[in-house]
Amino acid sequence: MCGIVGYIGKNNVKDVLINGLKSLEYRGYDSSGIALSDGKNIQIIKSIGRIKNLEDKINNEKLINAYKGIAHTRWATHGGANEINAHPHKVGKITLVHNGIIENMDYLKTKLEKQGYKFKSQTDSEIIAALIDSHLSDNTLKAINEATKEIIGSYALGIISELDKDCLYATRKDSPLLLGKGNEENFFASDITAINKYTNKFILLDEKEIAVLTEKDIKIYNDNLKEITQNIQKISIDKNSNSKLGYDHYMLKEIMEEPIVLEKTLKSYLENIDKLPDLSKYKQIHIVACGSALYAGMIGKFLFEKYANISCTCEVASEYRYKKNIYDQKTLVILISQSGETADTIAAMRQAKKENIDTLAIVNVKTSTIAREADIKLFIEAGPEIAVATTKAYILQVAMISLLAFKLAKPKLKDPKKIIDEFSKTPKIIKNILDKKETYLNIAKQIYQNENLFFIGRGLDYAISLEGSLKLKEISYIHSEAYQAGELKHGTISLVHEGMPIIAIITDDNLKDKTIANLREVEARGAKTFVICKDNLKEKETDITVPNTSDFTISLEIVPVLQLIAYEVAKLRNCDIDKPKNLAKSVTVE
Ligand code: F6R
């Protein structure tokens, strides 16, 4: 949610910032802005809409000869998407960009207004600028430290102070921010992709640390203003992740990468399953996540319970963090998160840790907060995911949780070698599934003009349906719900009307007839039905089939079908597939 980038050095400041913002645009894209500084003057340019609008505006301005600057792309929290609310905000001698949410904003605003500060925007970020300015006498570092101590909430801040000609400041709490160390140039950014073009040396800023960046140097201070030693890490990421490689959209490119990343993620565990943690000492599992990651967790819950015979809950992190959770010392909390920065999932993890409960994270971004703080970490190898709707990372989350369930269930399974064999074959199977683009386009053509749709399934198929439905609604804006097939007739069936598409997922041999019966019920009320099933369960010529494998791998086969149907529908509806409206990829606020 919101992306920030900062640069100091001899390179073209505007270009570095705009390139950075383009890579961070997935974090929010309703407005953006930059502040350039030559040490004397500050030039602020803002625009609503995409970074391209900002770039065009900047190209029409006469720019100062800057050697440092900060920039921001926004996902609105406080106040609408307009130029006044766009960052950077300047109050007194402080100009800043902010990612996060200030919870005691009203209190701070009233206090600052009494001191004479007047605010132009509706944002909490402008209040932080005033707060730091109110503490400023002759030492910016001290003022930032004192001001941030008054803030309740989350923040990643990039700051220019008019007191200091030759430096930038950066600090964070509960929002991501890292530093990049270059040769006679230095950077900060919300994530690596914004600056990996210029450096592969990064410093992960810890909670409440304040960094002072000059062209030649970076110094880091803790919240007692004691300078601390820096841990510079060399991290290389795939440069192709920032390119569509000829595909129309990042989403399509990322779906097409699924066989490759799956093979990469699974390979070493399939060669030696002992590399996975042994969960046999636990008596119950709580899976906690948000959105698609939660739906990956639902698949895990099904497998843990059915095959490993362990009690497992799967809960929305924003609820879990505030409710009473029943733990004992044999509880394991599994967090699933692509970004590793989802605010609610982080809070759920910290809550469990506070109770001395073991935490295991399935996470993609290795430098993220969840990756740093969880007790046990399992990394998926998705690489950067640029499309806002997750695809390749989701499928890897499913693969990893399925593998964990498999390992725990292994002693109870009749033929574990067969399952390992199925896991190994999945990347190739998915590749074949992805090749049938025409089939998915054909379905898409039959549903894209509808405004309402249901996915139905039972058990594991319901868990898979949830993701199919989310993917479709978030990128195509068709209202879609996933329902347990047997539950539909308890009220919701009243919504079924002539021509309404209903997609059934059927992979359970034992429950096939039940779901088919539910399909007949909706067909009798005019619904147009579609079936996605295992090839041994095919009934009609039009059914979409995938190879018949076990519960451990079948979701991995169905999901790409659902992703491609959603993609084709959104394309037919001319939607902005990679950046759906109102969304942002990394949800770093509550
Ligand atoms: C949907 C989507 C979101 C995320 C959710 C959790 O396509 O991407 O629902 O899955 O916001 O994000 P992470 O996995 O980063 O915690």
Coordinates of C-alpha atoms and ligand atoms in Angstrom, one line a residue:
M1 CA 0.0 0.0 0.0
C2 CA 1.8 3.1 -1.3
G3 CA 5.3 2.8 -2.6
I4 CA 8.2 5.2 -1.7
V5 CA 11.6 5.7 -3.2
G6 CA 14.4 8.1 -2.4
Y7 CA 17.7 8.8 -4.1
I8 CA 20.8 10.9 -3.4
G9 CA 23.7 10.9 -5.8
K10 CA 25.0 12.2 -9.2
N11 CA 22.7 10.2 -11.4
N12 CA 19.6 11.9 -12.9
V13 CA 17.4 12.1 -9.8
K14 CA 14.2 12.4 -11.7
D15 CA 14.9 9.3 -13.8
V16 CA 15.9 7.2 -10.8
L17 CA 12.7 8.2 -8.9
I18 CA 10.4 7.7 -11.9
N19 CA 11.9 4.3 -12.7
G20 CA 11.5 3.3 -9.0
L21 CA 7.9 4.5 -8.9
K22 CA 7.1 2.4 -12.0
S23 CA 8.3 -0.7 -10.3
L24 CA 6.4 0.2 -7.2
E25 CA 3.2 1.1 -9.0
Y26 CA 1.6 -2.3 -8.0
R27 CA 1.5 -0.9 -4.4
G28 CA -1.0 1.8 -5.2
Y29 CA -1.8 3.8 -8.3
D30 CA -4.3 6.5 -7.6
S31 CA -1.9 9.4 -7.5
S32 CA 1.9 10.0 -7.3
G33 CA 4.4 12.7 -6.8
I34 CA 8.1 13.6 -6.4
A35 CA 10.1 16.2 -4.5
L36 CA 13.5 17.2 -6.0
S37 CA 16.1 19.1 -4.1
D38 CA 19.3 20.9 -5.0
G39 CA 20.0 21.6 -1.3
K40 CA 18.5 25.0 -1.5
N41 CA 15.2 24.7 -3.3
I42 CA 12.6 22.0 -3.2
Q43 CA 10.5 21.3 -6.3
I44 CA 7.3 19.3 -5.8
I45 CA 5.3 17.8 -8.7
K46 CA 2.2 15.7 -8.2
S47 CA -0.4 14.1 -10.4
I48 CA -3.5 12.0 -10.1
G49 CA -3.7 8.6 -11.8
R50 CA -0.8 6.5 -13.1
I51 CA 2.9 7.2 -12.9
K52 CA 2.8 7.9 -16.7
N53 CA 0.7 11.0 -15.9
L54 CA 3.3 12.2 -13.4
E55 CA 6.1 11.5 -15.9
D56 CA 4.3 13.5 -18.6
K57 CA 3.7 16.4 -16.2
I58 CA 7.4 16.4 -15.1
N59 CA 8.5 16.4 -18.7
N60 CA 6.7 19.6 -19.3
E61 CA 8.3 21.4 -16.3
K62 CA 11.7 23.1 -16.0
L63 CA 13.4 21.1 -13.4
I64 CA 15.9 22.3 -10.8
N65 CA 19.4 20.7 -10.9
A66 CA 18.7 18.2 -8.1
Y67 CA 21.0 15.8 -6.5
K68 CA 18.5 14.2 -4.1
G69 CA 14.8 13.5 -4.1
I70 CA 11.9 11.5 -2.8
A71 CA 8.9 10.0 -4.5
H72 CA 5.6 8.3 -3.8
T73 CA 2.8 6.3 -5.4
R74 CA -0.4 6.3 -3.4
W75 CA -3.2 4.0 -2.4
A76 CA -5.5 6.4 -0.7
T77 CA -6.3 5.8 3.0
H78 CA -7.1 9.2 4.4
G79 CA -8.7 11.6 1.8
G80 CA -9.6 11.1 -1.9
A81 CA -7.2 10.6 -4.8
N82 CA -6.4 14.2 -5.7
E83 CA -3.2 16.3 -6.1
I84 CA -3.6 17.9 -2.7
N85 CA -3.6 14.6 -0.9
A86 CA -0.9 13.1 -3.1
H87 CA 2.6 13.0 -1.6
P88 CA 5.2 14.5 -1.0
H89 CA 3.8 16.8 1.7
K90 CA 5.7 19.8 2.8
V91 CA 5.2 21.6 6.1
G92 CA 7.7 24.2 7.3
K93 CA 11.2 22.8 6.7
I94 CA 10.1 19.2 6.3
T95 CA 9.1 17.4 3.1
L96 CA 8.1 13.8 3.3
V97 CA 6.6 10.7 1.7
H98 CA 4.7 8.2 3.9
N99 CA 3.4 4.7 3.7
G100 CA 1.2 3.5 6.6
I101 CA -1.6 4.8 8.8
I102 CA -1.4 7.1 11.8
E103 CA -4.0 6.0 14.3
N104 CA -3.8 9.0 16.6
M105 CA -4.1 11.5 13.8
D106 CA -7.0 13.5 15.3
Y107 CA -5.2 14.0 18.5
L108 CA -1.9 15.1 16.8
K109 CA -3.8 17.3 14.4
T110 CA -5.6 19.2 17.2
K111 CA -2.3 19.6 19.1
L112 CA -0.5 20.9 16.0
E113 CA -3.3 23.2 15.1
K114 CA -3.1 24.8 18.6
Q115 CA 0.6 25.4 17.8
G116 CA -0.5 27.3 14.7
Y117 CA 0.0 24.6 12.0
K118 CA -2.6 24.7 9.2
F119 CA -3.3 21.7 7.0
K120 CA -4.1 21.7 3.3
S121 CA -4.7 18.0 2.8
Q122 CA -6.9 15.4 4.4
T123 CA -4.0 13.0 4.9
D124 CA -2.4 11.7 8.1
S125 CA 1.0 12.1 6.3
E126 CA 0.9 15.9 6.3
I127 CA 0.4 15.7 10.0
I128 CA 3.7 13.7 10.4
A129 CA 5.5 16.4 8.4
A130 CA 4.1 19.1 10.7
L131 CA 4.9 17.0 13.8
I132 CA 8.6 16.6 12.8
D133 CA 8.8 20.3 11.9
S134 CA 7.3 21.1 15.3
H135 CA 10.2 19.2 17.0
L136 CA 12.9 20.8 14.7
S137 CA 15.4 23.2 16.1
D138 CA 18.9 22.5 14.9
N139 CA 18.9 18.7 14.6
T140 CA 16.7 16.8 12.1
L141 CA 17.7 13.3 13.4
K142 CA 16.6 14.3 16.9
A143 CA 13.3 15.8 15.6
I144 CA 12.4 12.7 13.6
N145 CA 13.2 10.5 16.7
E146 CA 11.1 12.7 19.0
A147 CA 8.2 13.0 16.5
T148 CA 7.9 9.3 15.7
K149 CA 7.8 8.5 19.4
E150 CA 4.5 10.4 19.4
I151 CA 3.0 8.4 16.6
I152 CA 0.6 5.5 17.1
G153 CA 0.4 3.5 13.9
S154 CA 2.5 2.4 11.1
Y155 CA 4.9 4.3 9.0
A156 CA 7.7 4.2 6.4
L157 CA 9.0 7.7 5.9
G158 CA 11.3 9.3 3.4
I159 CA 12.3 12.8 4.5
I160 CA 14.0 15.9 3.2
S161 CA 14.9 18.5 5.8
E162 CA 15.8 22.0 4.8
L163 CA 18.2 22.1 7.7
D164 CA 20.5 19.6 5.9
K165 CA 21.6 20.3 2.4
D166 CA 23.4 17.0 1.7
C167 CA 21.3 14.2 3.2
L168 CA 18.0 12.3 3.2
Y169 CA 16.4 10.6 6.1
A170 CA 14.4 7.3 6.2
T171 CA 12.7 5.5 9.0
R172 CA 10.0 2.8 9.5
K173 CA 7.7 1.0 11.9
D174 CA 5.3 -1.8 10.7
S175 CA 5.7 -0.7 7.1
P176 CA 8.4 -1.9 4.7
L177 CA 11.5 0.1 3.8
L178 CA 15.0 -0.9 2.8
L179 CA 18.1 0.9 1.9
G180 CA 20.3 0.5 -1.2
K181 CA 24.0 1.1 -1.1
G182 CA 25.5 2.3 -4.3
N183 CA 28.8 3.7 -5.4
E184 CA 28.7 7.4 -4.5
E185 CA 24.9 7.2 -4.5
N186 CA 22.4 5.8 -2.0
F187 CA 18.7 4.8 -2.1
F188 CA 15.7 3.8 0.0
A189 CA 12.6 2.1 -1.3
S190 CA 9.6 0.1 -0.2
D191 CA 11.0 -2.9 -2.0
I192 CA 14.0 -4.1 -3.9
T193 CA 12.5 -4.0 -7.3
A194 CA 12.4 -0.2 -7.2
I195 CA 16.2 0.0 -7.0
N196 CA 17.7 -3.3 -8.0
K197 CA 18.5 -1.8 -11.4
Y198 CA 21.2 0.3 -9.7
T199 CA 22.5 -1.8 -6.8
N200 CA 22.5 -5.3 -5.4
K201 CA 23.6 -4.2 -1.9
F202 CA 20.8 -3.7 0.5
I203 CA 20.3 -3.0 4.2
L204 CA 17.0 -4.1 5.8
L205 CA 16.0 -1.3 8.1
D206 CA 14.7 -2.6 11.4
E207 CA 11.7 -1.2 13.4
K208 CA 12.1 2.4 14.5
E209 CA 15.6 2.7 13.1
I210 CA 16.5 6.0 11.4
A211 CA 18.8 6.1 8.4
V212 CA 20.7 9.1 7.3
L213 CA 21.8 8.9 3.7
T214 CA 24.4 11.0 2.0
E215 CA 25.9 10.6 -1.4
K216 CA 28.9 8.8 0.1
D217 CA 27.5 7.1 3.2
I218 CA 24.7 5.6 5.1
K219 CA 24.4 5.9 8.9
I220 CA 21.8 4.1 10.9
Y221 CA 20.6 5.0 14.4
N222 CA 18.4 3.1 16.9
D223 CA 15.6 4.9 18.7
N224 CA 18.1 6.0 21.4
L225 CA 20.0 7.7 18.6
K226 CA 22.9 5.4 19.1
E227 CA 24.6 4.6 15.8
I228 CA 24.4 0.9 15.0
T229 CA 26.4 -1.5 12.7
Q230 CA 25.0 -2.1 9.3
N231 CA 24.3 -5.5 7.9
I232 CA 24.7 -5.2 4.1
Q233 CA 23.2 -8.1 2.2
K234 CA 23.8 -8.9 -1.5
I235 CA 20.6 -9.8 -3.1
S236 CA 20.0 -10.5 -6.8
I237 CA 16.6 -10.8 -8.3
D238 CA 15.5 -11.8 -11.7
K239 CA 15.7 -8.8 -14.0
N240 CA 13.1 -10.3 -16.3
S241 CA 10.4 -9.9 -13.6
N242 CA 10.2 -6.2 -14.6
S243 CA 9.4 -7.1 -18.2
K244 CA 6.3 -8.6 -19.8
L245 CA 8.5 -10.6 -22.1
G246 CA 6.1 -10.1 -25.0
Y247 CA 2.9 -11.1 -23.1
D248 CA 0.0 -8.7 -23.1
H249 CA -0.1 -8.5 -19.3
Y250 CA 2.1 -9.4 -16.3
M251 CA -0.7 -11.6 -15.1
L252 CA -0.6 -13.8 -18.1
K253 CA 3.2 -13.9 -18.0
E254 CA 3.1 -14.9 -14.4
I255 CA 0.5 -17.6 -15.0
M256 CA 2.7 -19.0 -17.8
E257 CA 5.7 -19.1 -15.4
E258 CA 3.8 -21.4 -13.0
P259 CA 5.4 -24.7 -14.2
I260 CA 8.9 -23.2 -13.9
V261 CA 8.5 -21.7 -10.5
L262 CA 6.7 -24.8 -9.2
E263 CA 9.5 -27.1 -10.3
K264 CA 12.1 -24.7 -8.7
T265 CA 10.2 -24.6 -5.4
L266 CA 9.4 -28.3 -5.1
K267 CA 12.5 -29.8 -6.5
S268 CA 14.7 -30.0 -3.4
Y269 CA 11.9 -31.1 -1.1
L270 CA 10.8 -33.8 -3.4
E271 CA 14.4 -35.1 -3.6
N272 CA 14.5 -35.1 0.2
I273 CA 11.2 -34.6 2.1
D274 CA 13.2 -34.4 5.4
K275 CA 14.2 -30.8 4.4
L276 CA 10.6 -29.8 5.4
P277 CA 10.0 -29.2 9.1
D278 CA 8.7 -32.1 11.1
L279 CA 5.3 -31.0 12.4
S280 CA 4.5 -34.3 14.2
K281 CA 4.9 -32.7 17.7
Y282 CA 2.0 -30.4 17.1
K283 CA -1.6 -31.3 18.1
Q284 CA -3.4 -28.4 16.4
I285 CA -2.6 -26.0 13.6
H286 CA -4.0 -22.5 13.1
I287 CA -3.5 -21.3 9.5
V288 CA -3.8 -17.5 9.3
A289 CA -3.7 -15.3 6.2
C290 CA -5.6 -12.9 4.0
G291 CA -7.2 -13.1 0.5
S292 CA -5.8 -15.7 -1.9
A293 CA -3.2 -16.7 0.7
L294 CA -6.2 -17.5 3.0
Y295 CA -7.7 -19.7 0.3
A296 CA -4.4 -21.5 -0.1
G297 CA -4.7 -22.1 3.6
M298 CA -8.2 -23.6 3.2
I299 CA -6.7 -26.2 0.9
G300 CA -4.1 -26.9 3.6
K301 CA -6.7 -27.2 6.3
F302 CA -8.6 -29.8 4.2
L303 CA -5.5 -31.9 3.6
F304 CA -4.2 -31.6 7.2
E305 CA -7.5 -32.8 8.6
K306 CA -8.3 -35.5 6.1
Y307 CA -4.9 -37.1 5.7
A308 CA -2.8 -36.1 8.7
N309 CA -5.7 -36.3 11.2
I310 CA -4.7 -33.1 12.9
S311 CA -7.2 -30.4 14.0
C312 CA -6.7 -27.4 11.8
T313 CA -8.4 -24.0 11.6
C314 CA -7.9 -21.5 8.8
E315 CA -8.8 -17.9 9.7
V316 CA -8.8 -14.4 8.2
A317 CA -5.9 -12.6 9.8
S318 CA -7.8 -9.3 10.4
E319 CA -10.2 -11.3 12.6
Y320 CA -7.7 -13.6 14.2
R321 CA -5.6 -10.8 15.5
Y322 CA -8.4 -9.4 17.6
K323 CA -10.2 -12.5 18.8
K324 CA -9.6 -15.0 21.6
N325 CA -7.5 -17.8 20.2
I326 CA -7.2 -21.0 22.1
Y327 CA -3.6 -22.2 22.1
D328 CA -1.7 -24.8 23.9
Q329 CA 2.0 -25.5 23.7
K330 CA 1.3 -28.0 20.9
T331 CA -0.2 -25.4 18.7
L332 CA 1.5 -24.3 15.5
V333 CA 0.5 -21.1 13.8
I334 CA 1.1 -21.1 10.0
L335 CA 1.2 -17.7 8.3
I336 CA 0.9 -17.6 4.5
S337 CA 1.9 -14.4 2.7
Q338 CA 3.3 -13.6 -0.7
S339 CA 4.6 -10.2 0.3
G340 CA 5.4 -11.0 3.9
E341 CA 4.2 -7.4 4.7
T342 CA 0.5 -7.9 5.0
A343 CA -0.3 -5.9 8.2
D344 CA -3.0 -8.2 9.6
T345 CA -0.9 -11.3 9.0
I346 CA 2.1 -9.7 10.7
A347 CA -0.1 -8.8 13.7
A348 CA -1.5 -12.3 13.9
M349 CA 2.1 -13.7 13.8
R350 CA 3.2 -11.3 16.6
Q351 CA 0.2 -12.2 18.7
A352 CA 1.1 -15.9 18.5
K353 CA 4.7 -15.2 19.3
K354 CA 3.7 -13.2 22.3
E355 CA 2.0 -16.3 23.6
N356 CA 5.2 -18.3 23.0
I357 CA 3.4 -20.3 20.2
D358 CA 5.6 -21.5 17.3
T359 CA 5.1 -19.8 14.0
L360 CA 5.8 -21.1 10.6
A361 CA 5.7 -18.8 7.6
I362 CA 5.2 -19.7 3.9
V363 CA 6.4 -16.6 2.3
N364 CA 7.8 -15.3 -1.0
V365 CA 9.7 -12.1 -0.2
K366 CA 12.8 -13.1 1.7
T367 CA 13.5 -9.7 3.0
S368 CA 10.0 -9.1 4.4
T369 CA 8.9 -8.7 8.0
I370 CA 7.2 -12.1 8.2
A371 CA 10.3 -13.8 6.7
R372 CA 12.5 -12.0 9.3
E373 CA 10.3 -12.7 12.4
A374 CA 8.6 -16.1 12.0
D375 CA 10.3 -19.0 13.9
I376 CA 10.3 -21.3 10.9
K377 CA 10.3 -20.0 7.3
L378 CA 9.5 -21.8 4.1
F379 CA 10.3 -19.8 1.0
I380 CA 8.4 -20.2 -2.2
E381 CA 10.5 -19.3 -5.2
A382 CA 7.9 -17.2 -7.2
G383 CA 10.3 -14.3 -7.8
P384 CA 8.7 -10.8 -7.9
E385 CA 5.0 -10.8 -8.8
I386 CA 4.1 -7.6 -10.6
A387 CA 0.4 -8.2 -11.5
V388 CA -1.7 -7.1 -8.5
A389 CA -3.8 -10.3 -8.6
T390 CA -1.6 -13.1 -7.3
T391 CA -1.2 -16.2 -9.5
K392 CA 2.2 -17.9 -9.5
A393 CA 2.7 -17.1 -5.8
Y394 CA -0.7 -18.4 -4.9
I395 CA -0.1 -21.7 -6.7
L396 CA 3.2 -22.0 -4.8
Q397 CA 1.5 -21.3 -1.5
V398 CA -0.9 -24.2 -2.3
A399 CA 2.0 -26.4 -3.3
M400 CA 4.0 -25.7 -0.1
I401 CA 1.1 -26.2 2.3
S402 CA 0.1 -29.4 0.4
L403 CA 3.6 -30.7 0.7
L404 CA 3.7 -29.9 4.4
A405 CA 0.4 -31.8 4.9
F406 CA 1.8 -34.6 2.8
K407 CA 4.9 -34.9 5.0
L408 CA 2.8 -35.0 8.2
A409 CA 0.4 -37.5 6.7
K410 CA 3.0 -39.7 5.1
P411 CA 3.2 -42.4 7.8
K412 CA -0.6 -42.9 7.4
L413 CA -0.7 -43.0 3.6
K414 CA -0.9 -46.2 1.7
D415 CA 1.3 -45.2 -1.2
P416 CA 3.3 -42.1 -0.4
K417 CA 5.7 -42.7 -3.4
K418 CA 2.8 -42.3 -5.8
I419 CA 2.0 -38.9 -4.3
I420 CA 5.7 -37.8 -4.6
D421 CA 5.5 -38.9 -8.2
E422 CA 2.4 -36.9 -8.8
F423 CA 4.0 -33.8 -7.2
S424 CA 7.0 -34.2 -9.5
K425 CA 4.8 -34.5 -12.6
T426 CA 2.6 -31.5 -11.8
P427 CA 4.8 -28.8 -13.5
K428 CA 4.5 -30.7 -16.8
I429 CA 0.8 -31.3 -16.3
I430 CA 0.2 -27.6 -15.6
K431 CA 2.2 -26.8 -18.7
N432 CA -0.2 -28.9 -20.8
I433 CA -3.2 -27.3 -19.0
L434 CA -1.9 -23.8 -19.8
D435 CA -1.6 -24.7 -23.4
K436 CA -5.3 -25.0 -23.8
K437 CA -5.9 -21.3 -24.0
E438 CA -8.7 -21.6 -26.6
T439 CA -10.8 -23.7 -24.3
Y440 CA -10.7 -21.0 -21.6
L441 CA -11.4 -18.2 -24.1
N442 CA -14.4 -20.2 -25.3
I443 CA -15.8 -20.3 -21.7
A444 CA -14.9 -16.7 -21.1
K445 CA -17.0 -15.7 -24.2
Q446 CA -20.0 -17.4 -22.7
I447 CA -19.8 -15.6 -19.4
Y448 CA -18.2 -12.2 -19.8
Q449 CA -21.4 -10.3 -20.4
N450 CA -23.0 -11.4 -17.1
E451 CA -22.8 -9.3 -13.9
N452 CA -23.4 -12.1 -11.5
L453 CA -21.9 -15.6 -11.2
F454 CA -21.4 -18.5 -8.8
F455 CA -18.7 -21.0 -8.3
I456 CA -19.8 -24.1 -6.4
G457 CA -17.9 -27.1 -5.0
R458 CA -17.8 -29.4 -1.9
G459 CA -14.9 -29.9 0.4
L460 CA -11.6 -29.3 -1.3
D461 CA -13.5 -28.1 -4.4
Y462 CA -15.1 -25.4 -2.3
A463 CA -11.7 -24.2 -1.2
I464 CA -10.5 -24.1 -4.8
S465 CA -13.7 -22.3 -5.8
L466 CA -13.0 -19.5 -3.4
E467 CA -9.9 -18.6 -5.2
G468 CA -11.5 -19.0 -8.7
S469 CA -14.2 -16.6 -7.6
L470 CA -11.9 -14.0 -6.1
K471 CA -9.7 -14.0 -9.2
L472 CA -12.6 -13.4 -11.4
K473 CA -14.2 -10.7 -9.4
E474 CA -11.1 -8.7 -8.7
I475 CA -9.9 -8.4 -12.2
S476 CA -13.2 -8.5 -14.2
Y477 CA -15.5 -6.7 -11.7
I478 CA -18.2 -9.4 -12.3
H479 CA -19.9 -10.0 -9.0
S480 CA -18.9 -13.6 -8.1
E481 CA -19.4 -15.8 -5.1
A482 CA -18.1 -19.2 -4.2
Y483 CA -20.6 -21.4 -2.4
Q484 CA -20.6 -24.8 -0.9
A485 CA -22.6 -26.7 -3.4
G486 CA -25.0 -28.1 -0.8
E487 CA -25.6 -24.8 0.9
L488 CA -26.9 -23.0 -2.2
K489 CA -30.5 -24.0 -1.7
H490 CA -30.6 -22.6 1.9
G491 CA -31.4 -19.1 0.6
T492 CA -28.9 -18.1 -2.1
I493 CA -30.6 -20.1 -4.8
S494 CA -33.2 -17.3 -4.9
L495 CA -30.5 -15.3 -6.8
V496 CA -30.3 -17.8 -9.6
H497 CA -31.9 -16.5 -12.8
E498 CA -32.2 -17.4 -16.4
G499 CA -28.8 -17.5 -18.1
M500 CA -26.8 -17.0 -14.9
P501 CA -23.4 -18.8 -15.2
I502 CA -22.6 -21.3 -12.4
I503 CA -19.2 -23.0 -12.5
A504 CA -18.9 -26.3 -10.6
I505 CA -15.6 -27.8 -9.6
I506 CA -15.7 -31.5 -9.1
T507 CA -12.6 -33.5 -8.1
D508 CA -14.0 -35.7 -5.4
D509 CA -15.1 -39.1 -6.8
N510 CA -17.3 -39.7 -3.8
L511 CA -19.1 -36.3 -3.9
K512 CA -19.5 -36.0 -7.7
D513 CA -23.1 -37.1 -7.8
K514 CA -24.0 -34.7 -5.0
T515 CA -22.5 -31.7 -6.8
I516 CA -24.0 -32.8 -10.1
A517 CA -27.5 -33.0 -8.4
N518 CA -26.9 -29.4 -7.2
L519 CA -26.1 -28.4 -10.8
R520 CA -29.4 -29.9 -12.0
E521 CA -31.2 -27.8 -9.3
V522 CA -29.8 -24.6 -10.7
E523 CA -30.2 -25.6 -14.3
A524 CA -33.9 -26.2 -13.5
R525 CA -34.0 -22.5 -12.6
G526 CA -32.4 -21.4 -15.8
A527 CA -28.7 -21.3 -14.8
K528 CA -26.1 -21.9 -17.5
T529 CA -23.7 -24.4 -16.0
F530 CA -20.0 -25.3 -16.6
V531 CA -18.0 -28.1 -15.1
I532 CA -14.3 -28.3 -14.4
C533 CA -13.4 -31.8 -13.2
K534 CA -10.9 -34.6 -13.2
D535 CA -10.9 -36.5 -16.5
N536 CA -12.3 -39.7 -14.9
L537 CA -15.4 -37.7 -13.8
K538 CA -16.2 -36.2 -17.2
E539 CA -19.9 -36.4 -18.1
K540 CA -20.4 -34.0 -21.0
E541 CA -18.3 -33.1 -24.0
T542 CA -18.1 -29.5 -22.8
D543 CA -16.7 -30.4 -19.4
I544 CA -13.2 -29.0 -18.9
T545 CA -10.9 -31.8 -17.6
V546 CA -7.6 -32.1 -15.9
P547 CA -5.6 -35.4 -15.3
N548 CA -6.9 -37.5 -12.4
T549 CA -4.4 -37.2 -9.5
S550 CA -4.8 -37.2 -5.7
D551 CA -6.1 -34.5 -3.4
F552 CA -2.5 -33.4 -2.7
T553 CA -2.0 -32.2 -6.3
I554 CA -5.4 -31.8 -7.9
S555 CA -5.8 -28.1 -6.8
L556 CA -2.6 -27.3 -8.5
E557 CA -4.2 -28.5 -11.8
I558 CA -7.6 -26.8 -11.4
V559 CA -6.2 -23.4 -10.3
P560 CA -4.5 -22.4 -13.6
V561 CA -7.8 -23.2 -15.4
L562 CA -9.6 -20.8 -13.1
Q563 CA -6.9 -18.1 -13.4
L564 CA -7.0 -18.3 -17.2
I565 CA -10.8 -18.1 -17.4
A566 CA -10.7 -15.0 -15.1
Y567 CA -7.9 -13.5 -17.3
E568 CA -9.8 -14.1 -20.6
V569 CA -13.1 -12.7 -19.1
A570 CA -11.3 -9.5 -17.8
K571 CA -9.7 -9.1 -21.2
L572 CA -13.0 -9.4 -23.0
R573 CA -14.4 -6.8 -20.7
N574 CA -11.4 -4.5 -21.4
C575 CA -10.4 -4.3 -17.8
D576 CA -7.1 -3.0 -16.5
I577 CA -6.0 -6.6 -15.7
D578 CA -2.6 -5.9 -14.0
K579 CA -3.9 -3.0 -11.9
P580 CA -7.6 -3.5 -11.0
K581 CA -9.4 -0.5 -9.6
N582 CA -9.2 0.2 -5.9
L583 CA -6.6 -2.5 -5.2
A584 CA -3.0 -2.6 -4.2
K585 CA -0.7 -5.6 -4.0
S586 CA 0.9 -5.3 -0.6
V587 CA -1.7 -4.5 2.0
T588 CA 0.4 -2.9 4.7
V589 CA -2.4 -1.2 6.5
E590 CA -5.3 -2.7 8.5
Ligands
F6R1 C1 -5.6 -11.6 -4.6 C2 -4.5 -11.1 -3.8 C3 -4.7 -10.8 -2.4 C4 -3.6 -11.3 -1.5 C5 -3.7 -10.9 -0.1 C6 -2.6 -11.4 0.8 O1 -5.2 -11.8 -5.9 O2 -3.4 -11.0 -4.3 O3 -5.9 -11.4 -1.9 O4 -3.5 -12.7 -1.6 O5 -3.8 -9.5 0.0 O6 -1.4 -10.9 0.4 P1 -0.1 -11.6 0.9 O7 0.0 -13.0 0.3 O8 1.0 -10.7 0.4 O9 -0.1 -11.6 2.4

